[in-house]
mmCIF file of C-alpha atoms in Angstrom:
data_model
loop_
_atom_site.group_PDB
_atom_site.id
_atom_site.type_symbol
_atom_site.label_atom_id
_atom_site.label_comp_id
_atom_site.label_asym_id
_atom_site.label_seq_id
_atom_site.Cartn_x
_atom_site.Cartn_y
_atom_site.Cartn_z
ATOM 1 C CA MET A 898 167.815 -59.344 220.177
ATOM 2 C CA THR A 899 170.306 -62.684 220.510
ATOM 3 C CA GLY A 900 173.291 -64.181 221.906
ATOM 4 C CA ILE A 901 174.771 -61.819 225.165
ATOM 5 C CA TRP A 902 173.197 -58.426 224.294
ATOM 6 C CA MET A 903 169.736 -60.074 225.914
ATOM 7 C CA TYR A 904 170.947 -59.693 228.614
ATOM 8 C CA VAL A 905 172.493 -56.470 228.668
ATOM 9 C CA TRP A 906 169.476 -54.552 227.698
ATOM 10 C CA LEU A 907 168.049 -56.050 230.374
ATOM 11 C CA ILE A 908 170.417 -54.398 233.192
ATOM 12 C CA VAL A 909 169.310 -51.664 231.103
ATOM 13 C CA GLY A 910 165.744 -52.560 231.718
ATOM 14 C CA PHE A 911 165.995 -53.263 235.718
ATOM 15 C CA VAL A 912 168.929 -49.363 235.469
ATOM 16 C CA LEU A 913 165.895 -47.861 234.778
ATOM 17 C CA LEU A 914 163.219 -49.016 236.257
ATOM 18 C CA VAL A 915 165.118 -48.453 239.496
ATOM 19 C CA LYS A 916 165.513 -44.930 238.794
ATOM 20 C CA GLY A 917 163.002 -43.956 236.742
ATOM 21 C CA ALA A 918 160.788 -45.340 239.001
ATOM 22 C CA ASP A 919 162.741 -43.155 242.039
ATOM 23 C CA PHE A 920 162.428 -39.635 240.109
ATOM 24 C CA PHE A 921 158.765 -40.936 239.162
ATOM 25 C CA VAL A 922 157.712 -40.873 242.864
ATOM 26 C CA GLU A 923 159.738 -37.957 244.249
ATOM 27 C CA GLY A 924 157.320 -35.910 241.173
ATOM 28 C CA SER A 925 154.910 -36.917 242.358
ATOM 29 C CA SER A 926 154.725 -36.939 245.620
ATOM 30 C CA SER A 927 156.342 -33.565 245.457
ATOM 31 C CA VAL A 928 153.312 -32.419 242.979
ATOM 32 C CA ALA A 929 150.914 -33.618 246.026
ATOM 33 C CA ARG A 930 151.865 -31.836 248.856
ATOM 34 C CA ARG A 931 151.852 -28.686 246.676
ATOM 35 C CA LEU A 932 148.213 -28.807 244.939
ATOM 36 C CA ARG A 933 147.189 -30.371 248.846
ATOM 37 C CA VAL A 934 145.558 -33.105 247.448
ATOM 38 C CA PRO A 935 146.585 -37.141 248.804
ATOM 39 C CA SER A 936 149.311 -39.339 248.151
ATOM 40 C CA LEU A 937 146.775 -41.872 247.847
ATOM 41 C CA ILE A 938 144.825 -40.137 244.924
ATOM 42 C CA ILE A 939 148.138 -39.040 243.374
ATOM 43 C CA GLY A 940 148.839 -43.288 243.418
ATOM 44 C CA LEU A 941 145.826 -44.241 242.154
ATOM 45 C CA THR A 942 145.780 -41.714 239.011
ATOM 46 C CA ILE A 943 149.273 -40.141 238.021
ATOM 47 C CA VAL A 944 151.101 -43.568 239.423
ATOM 48 C CA SER A 945 148.632 -46.271 238.740
ATOM 49 C CA MET A 946 148.791 -45.077 235.165
ATOM 50 C CA GLY A 947 152.959 -43.783 234.496
ATOM 51 C CA THR A 948 153.565 -47.422 235.914
ATOM 52 C CA SER A 949 150.801 -49.171 233.837
ATOM 53 C CA LEU A 950 152.480 -48.268 230.864
ATOM 54 C CA PRO A 951 154.889 -51.621 229.990
ATOM 55 C CA GLU A 952 151.193 -53.230 230.518
ATOM 56 C CA ALA A 953 149.153 -51.035 228.156
ATOM 57 C CA ALA A 954 152.133 -50.992 225.164
ATOM 58 C CA VAL A 955 152.066 -55.039 225.288
ATOM 59 C CA SER A 956 148.781 -55.715 225.251
ATOM 60 C CA ILE A 957 147.361 -52.835 222.521
ATOM 61 C CA ALA A 958 150.842 -54.018 220.416
ATOM 62 C CA ALA A 959 149.004 -58.122 220.767
ATOM 63 C CA SER A 960 145.912 -56.915 219.953
ATOM 64 C CA VAL A 961 146.709 -55.026 216.893
ATOM 65 C CA THR A 962 149.180 -58.171 215.921
ATOM 66 C CA GLY A 963 145.849 -60.432 217.069
ATOM 67 C CA ASN A 964 148.078 -62.177 219.215
ATOM 68 C CA ASN A 965 145.356 -62.007 222.176
ATOM 69 C CA ALA A 966 145.947 -64.665 224.294
ATOM 70 C CA MET A 967 148.768 -62.375 225.422
ATOM 71 C CA ALA A 968 146.745 -59.622 225.494
ATOM 72 C CA VAL A 969 144.008 -61.175 228.553
ATOM 73 C CA SER A 970 147.045 -63.216 230.408
ATOM 74 C CA ASN A 971 149.555 -60.323 230.586
ATOM 75 C CA VAL A 972 146.357 -58.806 232.824
ATOM 76 C CA VAL A 973 145.627 -61.073 234.623
ATOM 77 C CA GLY A 974 149.654 -61.930 235.123
ATOM 78 C CA SER A 975 150.293 -58.261 235.858
ATOM 79 C CA ASN A 976 147.363 -58.184 238.301
ATOM 80 C CA ILE A 977 147.624 -60.684 239.848
ATOM 81 C CA PHE A 978 151.762 -59.649 240.461
ATOM 82 C CA ASN A 979 150.868 -56.308 241.733
ATOM 83 C CA LEU A 980 148.446 -57.682 244.859
ATOM 84 C CA MET A 981 150.350 -60.032 245.652
ATOM 85 C CA VAL A 982 154.321 -59.192 245.479
ATOM 86 C CA VAL A 983 154.383 -55.651 244.877
ATOM 87 C CA CYS A 984 151.780 -55.326 248.104
ATOM 88 C CA GLY A 985 152.952 -58.476 250.128
ATOM 89 C CA ALA A 986 157.011 -56.940 249.424
ATOM 90 C CA CYS A 987 156.152 -53.403 250.431
ATOM 91 C CA ALA A 988 154.302 -54.981 253.736
ATOM 92 C CA LEU A 989 157.545 -56.133 254.315
ATOM 93 C CA PHE A 990 158.770 -53.218 253.634
ATOM 94 C CA ALA A 991 156.915 -51.168 255.908
ATOM 95 C CA PRO A 992 153.498 -52.457 256.819
ATOM 96 C CA LEU A 993 151.226 -50.657 254.932
ATOM 97 C CA ALA A 994 148.053 -48.915 256.720
ATOM 98 C CA VAL A 995 144.966 -49.123 254.658
ATOM 99 C CA LYS A 996 142.660 -46.249 255.014
ATOM 100 C CA ALA A 997 139.029 -47.038 255.825
ATOM 101 C CA ASP A 998 138.149 -44.496 252.753
ATOM 102 C CA THR A 999 140.111 -47.047 250.172
ATOM 103 C CA LEU A 1000 138.505 -50.074 251.398
ATOM 104 C CA LYS A 1001 135.004 -48.437 250.964
ATOM 105 C CA LYS A 1002 135.599 -47.581 247.669
ATOM 106 C CA GLU A 1003 138.141 -48.134 245.712
ATOM 107 C CA PHE A 1004 139.664 -51.885 246.725
ATOM 108 C CA PRO A 1005 135.438 -52.818 246.202
ATOM 109 C CA PHE A 1006 135.559 -51.084 243.084
ATOM 110 C CA SER A 1007 138.981 -53.028 242.135
ATOM 111 C CA ILE A 1008 137.013 -56.143 243.222
ATOM 112 C CA LEU A 1009 134.028 -55.559 241.100
ATOM 113 C CA ILE A 1010 135.391 -54.922 237.808
ATOM 114 C CA THR A 1011 136.989 -58.348 238.375
ATOM 115 C CA VAL A 1012 133.813 -59.887 238.653
ATOM 116 C CA LEU A 1013 133.036 -58.362 235.699
ATOM 117 C CA LEU A 1014 135.779 -59.607 233.738
ATOM 118 C CA LEU A 1015 135.105 -62.626 235.231
ATOM 119 C CA GLY A 1016 131.715 -62.711 234.377
ATOM 120 C CA LEU A 1017 132.103 -61.598 231.053
ATOM 121 C CA GLY A 1018 135.026 -64.051 230.357
ATOM 122 C CA TYR A 1019 132.714 -67.444 231.644
ATOM 123 C CA TRP A 1020 129.565 -67.071 230.389
ATOM 124 C CA GLY A 1021 130.627 -64.724 226.862
ATOM 125 C CA MET A 1022 135.072 -66.319 226.544
ATOM 126 C CA ALA A 1023 135.767 -63.208 224.784
ATOM 127 C CA VAL A 1024 135.745 -59.314 225.529
ATOM 128 C CA GLY A 1025 134.228 -57.718 222.566
ATOM 129 C CA ARG A 1026 134.683 -54.101 221.330
ATOM 130 C CA ILE A 1027 130.731 -53.344 223.010
ATOM 131 C CA ASP A 1028 132.722 -54.457 226.160
ATOM 132 C CA GLY A 1029 135.562 -52.565 225.463
ATOM 133 C CA ILE A 1030 133.859 -48.994 224.870
ATOM 134 C CA VAL A 1031 131.938 -49.984 227.995
ATOM 135 C CA PHE A 1032 135.566 -50.622 230.353
ATOM 136 C CA LEU A 1033 137.118 -47.502 228.709
ATOM 137 C CA ILE A 1034 133.644 -45.374 229.617
ATOM 138 C CA LEU A 1035 134.456 -47.065 233.483
ATOM 139 C CA PHE A 1036 137.583 -46.347 232.982
ATOM 140 C CA ILE A 1037 136.673 -42.076 232.397
ATOM 141 C CA ALA A 1038 134.149 -42.169 235.414
ATOM 142 C CA PHE A 1039 137.234 -43.693 237.543
ATOM 143 C CA LEU A 1040 138.580 -40.745 236.534
ATOM 144 C CA VAL A 1041 136.545 -38.135 237.546
ATOM 145 C CA TRP A 1042 135.670 -39.812 240.406
ATOM 146 C CA MET A 1043 139.113 -39.728 241.674
ATOM 147 C CA VAL A 1044 139.179 -35.941 240.382
ATOM 148 C CA ARG A 1045 135.973 -34.784 242.106
ATOM 149 C CA SER A 1046 137.920 -36.602 245.553
ATOM 150 C CA ALA A 1047 141.124 -34.586 244.639
ATOM 151 C CA LEU A 1048 139.110 -31.006 245.123
ATOM 152 C CA ALA A 1049 137.504 -32.646 248.116
ATOM 153 C CA ALA A 1050 140.218 -33.058 250.003
ATOM 154 C CA ARG A 1051 142.332 -29.674 248.576
ATOM 155 C CA LYS A 1052 138.835 -28.103 249.448
ATOM 156 C CA ALA A 1053 138.367 -29.344 252.865
ATOM 157 C CA GLY A 1054 142.505 -28.576 253.639
ATOM 158 C CA VAL A 1055 143.603 -32.794 253.618
ATOM 159 C CA VAL A 1056 147.238 -31.945 253.490
ATOM 160 C CA ARG A 1057 148.440 -28.271 254.670
ATOM 161 C CA ALA A 1058 151.816 -28.908 251.899
ATOM 162 C CA GLU A 1059 154.045 -25.793 253.181
ATOM 163 C CA GLU A 1060 153.522 -26.819 257.190
ATOM 164 C CA GLU A 1061 154.689 -30.433 257.029
ATOM 165 C CA ASP A 1062 157.457 -29.476 254.615
ATOM 166 C CA GLU A 1063 158.382 -26.815 256.953
ATOM 167 C CA GLU A 1064 157.848 -29.545 259.774
ATOM 168 C CA SER A 1065 159.703 -32.790 257.919
ATOM 169 C CA GLY A 1066 162.471 -30.035 256.538
ATOM 170 C CA ARG A 1067 161.819 -31.424 252.910
ATOM 171 C CA ALA A 1068 161.970 -28.841 250.229
ATOM 172 C CA LEU A 1069 158.996 -28.663 248.185
ATOM 173 C CA LEU A 1070 160.046 -29.521 244.335
ATOM 174 C CA PRO A 1071 159.928 -26.602 241.309
ATOM 175 C CA VAL A 1072 157.239 -27.118 239.428
ATOM 176 C CA TRP A 1073 159.585 -27.210 236.164
ATOM 177 C CA ARG A 1074 161.438 -29.955 237.475
ATOM 178 C CA CYS A 1075 158.490 -32.501 239.466
ATOM 179 C CA VAL A 1076 157.615 -32.009 235.528
ATOM 180 C CA ILE A 1077 160.688 -33.182 234.163
ATOM 181 C CA TYR A 1078 160.335 -35.733 237.227
ATOM 182 C CA ILE A 1079 156.901 -37.268 236.462
ATOM 183 C CA VAL A 1080 157.875 -36.920 232.624
ATOM 184 C CA GLY A 1081 161.585 -38.032 232.859
ATOM 185 C CA GLY A 1082 160.958 -40.908 234.988
ATOM 186 C CA ALA A 1083 157.470 -42.693 233.776
ATOM 187 C CA ALA A 1084 159.504 -42.376 230.200
ATOM 188 C CA ALA A 1085 162.156 -43.970 231.486
ATOM 189 C CA ILE A 1086 159.953 -46.631 232.943
ATOM 190 C CA ALA A 1087 158.360 -47.139 229.597
ATOM 191 C CA LEU A 1088 161.792 -47.998 228.285
ATOM 192 C CA GLY A 1089 162.513 -49.616 231.200
ATOM 193 C CA GLY A 1090 159.442 -51.930 231.068
ATOM 194 C CA ASN A 1091 159.751 -52.468 227.016
ATOM 195 C CA LEU A 1092 163.993 -53.661 228.041
ATOM 196 C CA VAL A 1093 162.683 -56.157 230.476
ATOM 197 C CA VAL A 1094 160.265 -57.321 228.502
ATOM 198 C CA GLU A 1095 161.899 -57.758 225.249
ATOM 199 C CA SER A 1096 164.575 -59.000 226.557
ATOM 200 C CA ALA A 1097 163.104 -61.538 228.833
ATOM 201 C CA SER A 1098 160.869 -62.885 226.010
ATOM 202 C CA ALA A 1099 163.517 -63.709 223.908
ATOM 203 C CA ILE A 1100 165.243 -65.529 227.121
ATOM 204 C CA ALA A 1101 162.432 -67.634 227.241
ATOM 205 C CA THR A 1102 161.938 -68.008 223.361
ATOM 206 C CA GLN A 1103 164.461 -69.543 223.851
ATOM 207 C CA PHE A 1104 163.964 -72.640 226.703
ATOM 208 C CA GLY A 1105 160.503 -73.526 224.669
ATOM 209 C CA LEU A 1106 158.012 -71.736 226.762
ATOM 210 C CA ASP A 1107 155.011 -71.049 224.480
ATOM 211 C CA ASP A 1108 153.189 -67.504 224.385
ATOM 212 C CA ASN A 1109 150.452 -67.889 227.304
ATOM 213 C CA LEU A 1110 152.311 -69.223 229.291
ATOM 214 C CA ILE A 1111 155.088 -66.572 229.019
ATOM 215 C CA GLY A 1112 152.119 -63.722 228.900
ATOM 216 C CA LEU A 1113 151.853 -65.176 232.172
ATOM 217 C CA THR A 1114 154.781 -65.178 233.765
ATOM 218 C CA ILE A 1115 157.869 -63.323 231.834
ATOM 219 C CA VAL A 1116 156.053 -60.566 230.505
ATOM 220 C CA ALA A 1117 153.617 -60.085 233.176
ATOM 221 C CA LEU A 1118 156.133 -60.078 235.674
ATOM 222 C CA GLY A 1119 158.256 -57.591 233.582
ATOM 223 C CA THR A 1120 155.625 -55.285 232.845
ATOM 224 C CA SER A 1121 154.775 -54.714 236.915
ATOM 225 C CA LEU A 1122 158.173 -54.295 237.331
ATOM 226 C CA PRO A 1123 158.095 -50.635 237.338
ATOM 227 C CA GLU A 1124 154.654 -51.274 239.679
ATOM 228 C CA LEU A 1125 156.969 -52.982 242.284
ATOM 229 C CA VAL A 1126 160.043 -50.960 242.127
ATOM 230 C CA THR A 1127 157.774 -47.387 242.353
ATOM 231 C CA SER A 1128 155.684 -49.150 245.555
ATOM 232 C CA LEU A 1129 159.353 -49.991 247.131
ATOM 233 C CA VAL A 1130 160.767 -46.501 246.761
ATOM 234 C CA ALA A 1131 157.251 -45.140 247.230
ATOM 235 C CA ALA A 1132 157.536 -46.763 251.057
ATOM 236 C CA ARG A 1133 161.076 -46.904 251.360
ATOM 237 C CA LYS A 1134 160.248 -42.733 251.276
ATOM 238 C CA GLN A 1135 157.189 -43.610 253.888
ATOM 239 C CA GLU A 1136 155.162 -42.759 251.577
ATOM 240 C CA VAL A 1137 152.638 -45.689 251.923
ATOM 241 C CA ASP A 1138 148.794 -43.960 250.720
ATOM 242 C CA MET A 1139 150.863 -43.555 247.469
ATOM 243 C CA ALA A 1140 152.398 -47.576 247.161
ATOM 244 C CA LEU A 1141 149.350 -49.323 247.772
ATOM 245 C CA GLY A 1142 147.008 -46.326 245.968
ATOM 246 C CA ASN A 1143 149.588 -47.318 243.175
ATOM 247 C CA VAL A 1144 149.005 -51.120 243.278
ATOM 248 C CA ILE A 1145 144.810 -51.015 243.359
ATOM 249 C CA GLY A 1146 144.573 -48.494 240.438
ATOM 250 C CA SER A 1147 147.303 -49.934 238.078
ATOM 251 C CA ASN A 1148 144.271 -53.063 238.299
ATOM 252 C CA ILE A 1149 141.743 -50.404 237.001
ATOM 253 C CA PHE A 1150 143.904 -49.393 235.022
ATOM 254 C CA ASN A 1151 144.668 -52.538 233.485
ATOM 255 C CA ILE A 1152 141.533 -54.012 233.333
ATOM 256 C CA LEU A 1153 139.425 -51.648 232.056
ATOM 257 C CA PHE A 1154 142.025 -48.919 230.144
ATOM 258 C CA VAL A 1155 144.589 -51.581 228.283
ATOM 259 C CA LEU A 1156 142.102 -54.700 227.640
ATOM 260 C CA GLY A 1157 139.589 -51.961 227.050
ATOM 261 C CA MET A 1158 141.747 -50.685 224.584
ATOM 262 C CA ALA A 1159 142.434 -54.244 223.102
ATOM 263 C CA ALA A 1160 139.053 -55.276 222.848
ATOM 264 C CA SER A 1161 138.230 -52.202 221.135
ATOM 265 C CA ILE A 1162 140.574 -52.830 218.803
ATOM 266 C CA SER A 1163 140.279 -56.489 218.382
ATOM 267 C CA PRO A 1164 138.179 -58.718 220.493
ATOM 268 C CA VAL A 1165 140.017 -60.663 223.052
ATOM 269 C CA ALA A 1166 139.044 -64.171 223.685
ATOM 270 C CA PHE A 1167 139.711 -66.175 226.566
ATOM 271 C CA VAL A 1168 140.447 -70.595 227.251
ATOM 272 C CA MET A 1169 139.360 -71.825 230.261
ATOM 273 C CA GLU A 1170 142.368 -70.844 231.654
ATOM 274 C CA ASN A 1171 142.403 -67.437 231.505
ATOM 275 C CA VAL A 1172 139.549 -67.999 233.533
ATOM 276 C CA ILE A 1173 140.561 -69.931 236.244
ATOM 277 C CA ASP A 1174 143.559 -67.169 236.785
ATOM 278 C CA ILE A 1175 140.592 -64.594 236.889
ATOM 279 C CA ALA A 1176 138.851 -66.298 239.932
ATOM 280 C CA LEU A 1177 141.835 -67.185 241.569
ATOM 281 C CA LEU A 1178 142.579 -63.198 240.851
ATOM 282 C CA LEU A 1179 139.324 -62.601 242.422
ATOM 283 C CA ALA A 1180 139.914 -65.060 245.115
ATOM 284 C CA MET A 1181 143.439 -63.517 246.394
ATOM 285 C CA SER A 1182 141.716 -60.050 246.066
ATOM 286 C CA PHE A 1183 139.021 -61.362 248.287
ATOM 287 C CA LEU A 1184 141.773 -62.498 250.857
ATOM 288 C CA VAL A 1185 143.969 -59.225 250.931
ATOM 289 C CA TYR A 1186 141.037 -57.202 251.538
ATOM 290 C CA ALA A 1187 140.057 -59.563 254.544
ATOM 291 C CA PHE A 1188 144.110 -58.905 255.445
ATOM 292 C CA ALA A 1189 143.744 -55.039 255.040
ATOM 293 C CA TRP A 1190 139.884 -55.014 256.880
ATOM 294 C CA HIS A 1191 140.994 -56.793 260.256
ATOM 295 C CA LYS A 1192 143.527 -54.226 261.672
ATOM 296 C CA LYS A 1193 143.134 -51.021 258.796
ATOM 297 C CA SER A 1194 146.707 -52.725 257.059
ATOM 298 C CA ILE A 1195 148.354 -55.423 255.792
ATOM 299 C CA ASN A 1196 151.720 -56.319 258.041
ATOM 300 C CA ARG A 1197 154.631 -58.188 257.742
ATOM 301 C CA TRP A 1198 153.487 -61.623 258.459
ATOM 302 C CA GLU A 1199 150.634 -61.209 255.664
ATOM 303 C CA GLY A 1200 153.376 -60.455 252.792
ATOM 304 C CA ALA A 1201 155.319 -62.882 253.573
ATOM 305 C CA LEU A 1202 151.585 -65.329 253.456
ATOM 306 C CA MET A 1203 150.574 -62.876 249.815
ATOM 307 C CA LEU A 1204 154.590 -64.049 249.115
ATOM 308 C CA LEU A 1205 153.943 -67.231 250.280
ATOM 309 C CA ILE A 1206 150.999 -67.931 247.789
ATOM 310 C CA TYR A 1207 151.718 -66.201 245.070
ATOM 311 C CA GLY A 1208 155.117 -68.806 244.465
ATOM 312 C CA GLY A 1209 152.155 -71.706 244.396
ATOM 313 C CA TYR A 1210 150.341 -70.134 241.979
ATOM 314 C CA MET A 1211 153.502 -69.849 239.334
ATOM 315 C CA ALA A 1212 153.688 -73.629 240.762
ATOM 316 C CA TYR A 1213 150.409 -73.699 238.931
ATOM 317 C CA ILE A 1214 150.959 -72.482 236.174
ATOM 318 C CA CYS A 1215 154.199 -73.672 235.086
ATOM 319 C CA THR A 1216 152.758 -77.042 235.564
ATOM 320 C CA ARG A 1217 149.247 -77.251 234.165
#
């Protein structure tokens, strides 16, 4: 990928991300209403896994080729971006209401696995194959937990699809169209994210940036664009539960599945910069959790502060 084609494919990638996210959210929210499952559950599972495909592809490929520094920096950088930029930008667009269950269950779980990753990184300076298998087992347990929550919500009648859609004037999509929207949207997101990463990395390489910095910046930002675009689209469609669920679910998916798969293939070695970045991710997680806990929502001012903090973090990693 050379010359003007780097920039052409970058634009094509952005177009695929935007349109793919639009179709993906529409299909997923229609599935949630049809199955009478809360949008938060759909965001924590289908949407978060779909938008995290680029992270999975990049990190697993990096592990296969033995470039594990890119794998861990991509995951940590993506999680910081998801938490501070995606949540912050969505809060600017539409204040994010946070449900009590999210504050008691999913959010603390994402913090807990970040603490686990920090412990492995600091004391062992690596995530080995056994650790990777443990991460994958935890991920399966998380999915089972989400499925059980979805079934419980459906049984309790938390969402009455037909009544809600009649009141709002929104027509339920046919099942076949939901499938096309979700599968096609996910494919467009994955392809668009890959094109953005490859073209952006090629452009960055021309400027002499090293692999670790590229992983934390260009690659992390590029692979997190699906989460950003999808969450913004969800917020615009008033699916704020799906927007927040997408961020939390993606962060859980990145640590447990992406790093778990990468470590299972080849042990992921850490450097001290990785440990510092994970510690910063943990601190940011506690900050966002405090914002959400205060009034059970993240308002515009808090969203703006989160974006400013991320700007400071970017300045720090580019100059250290």
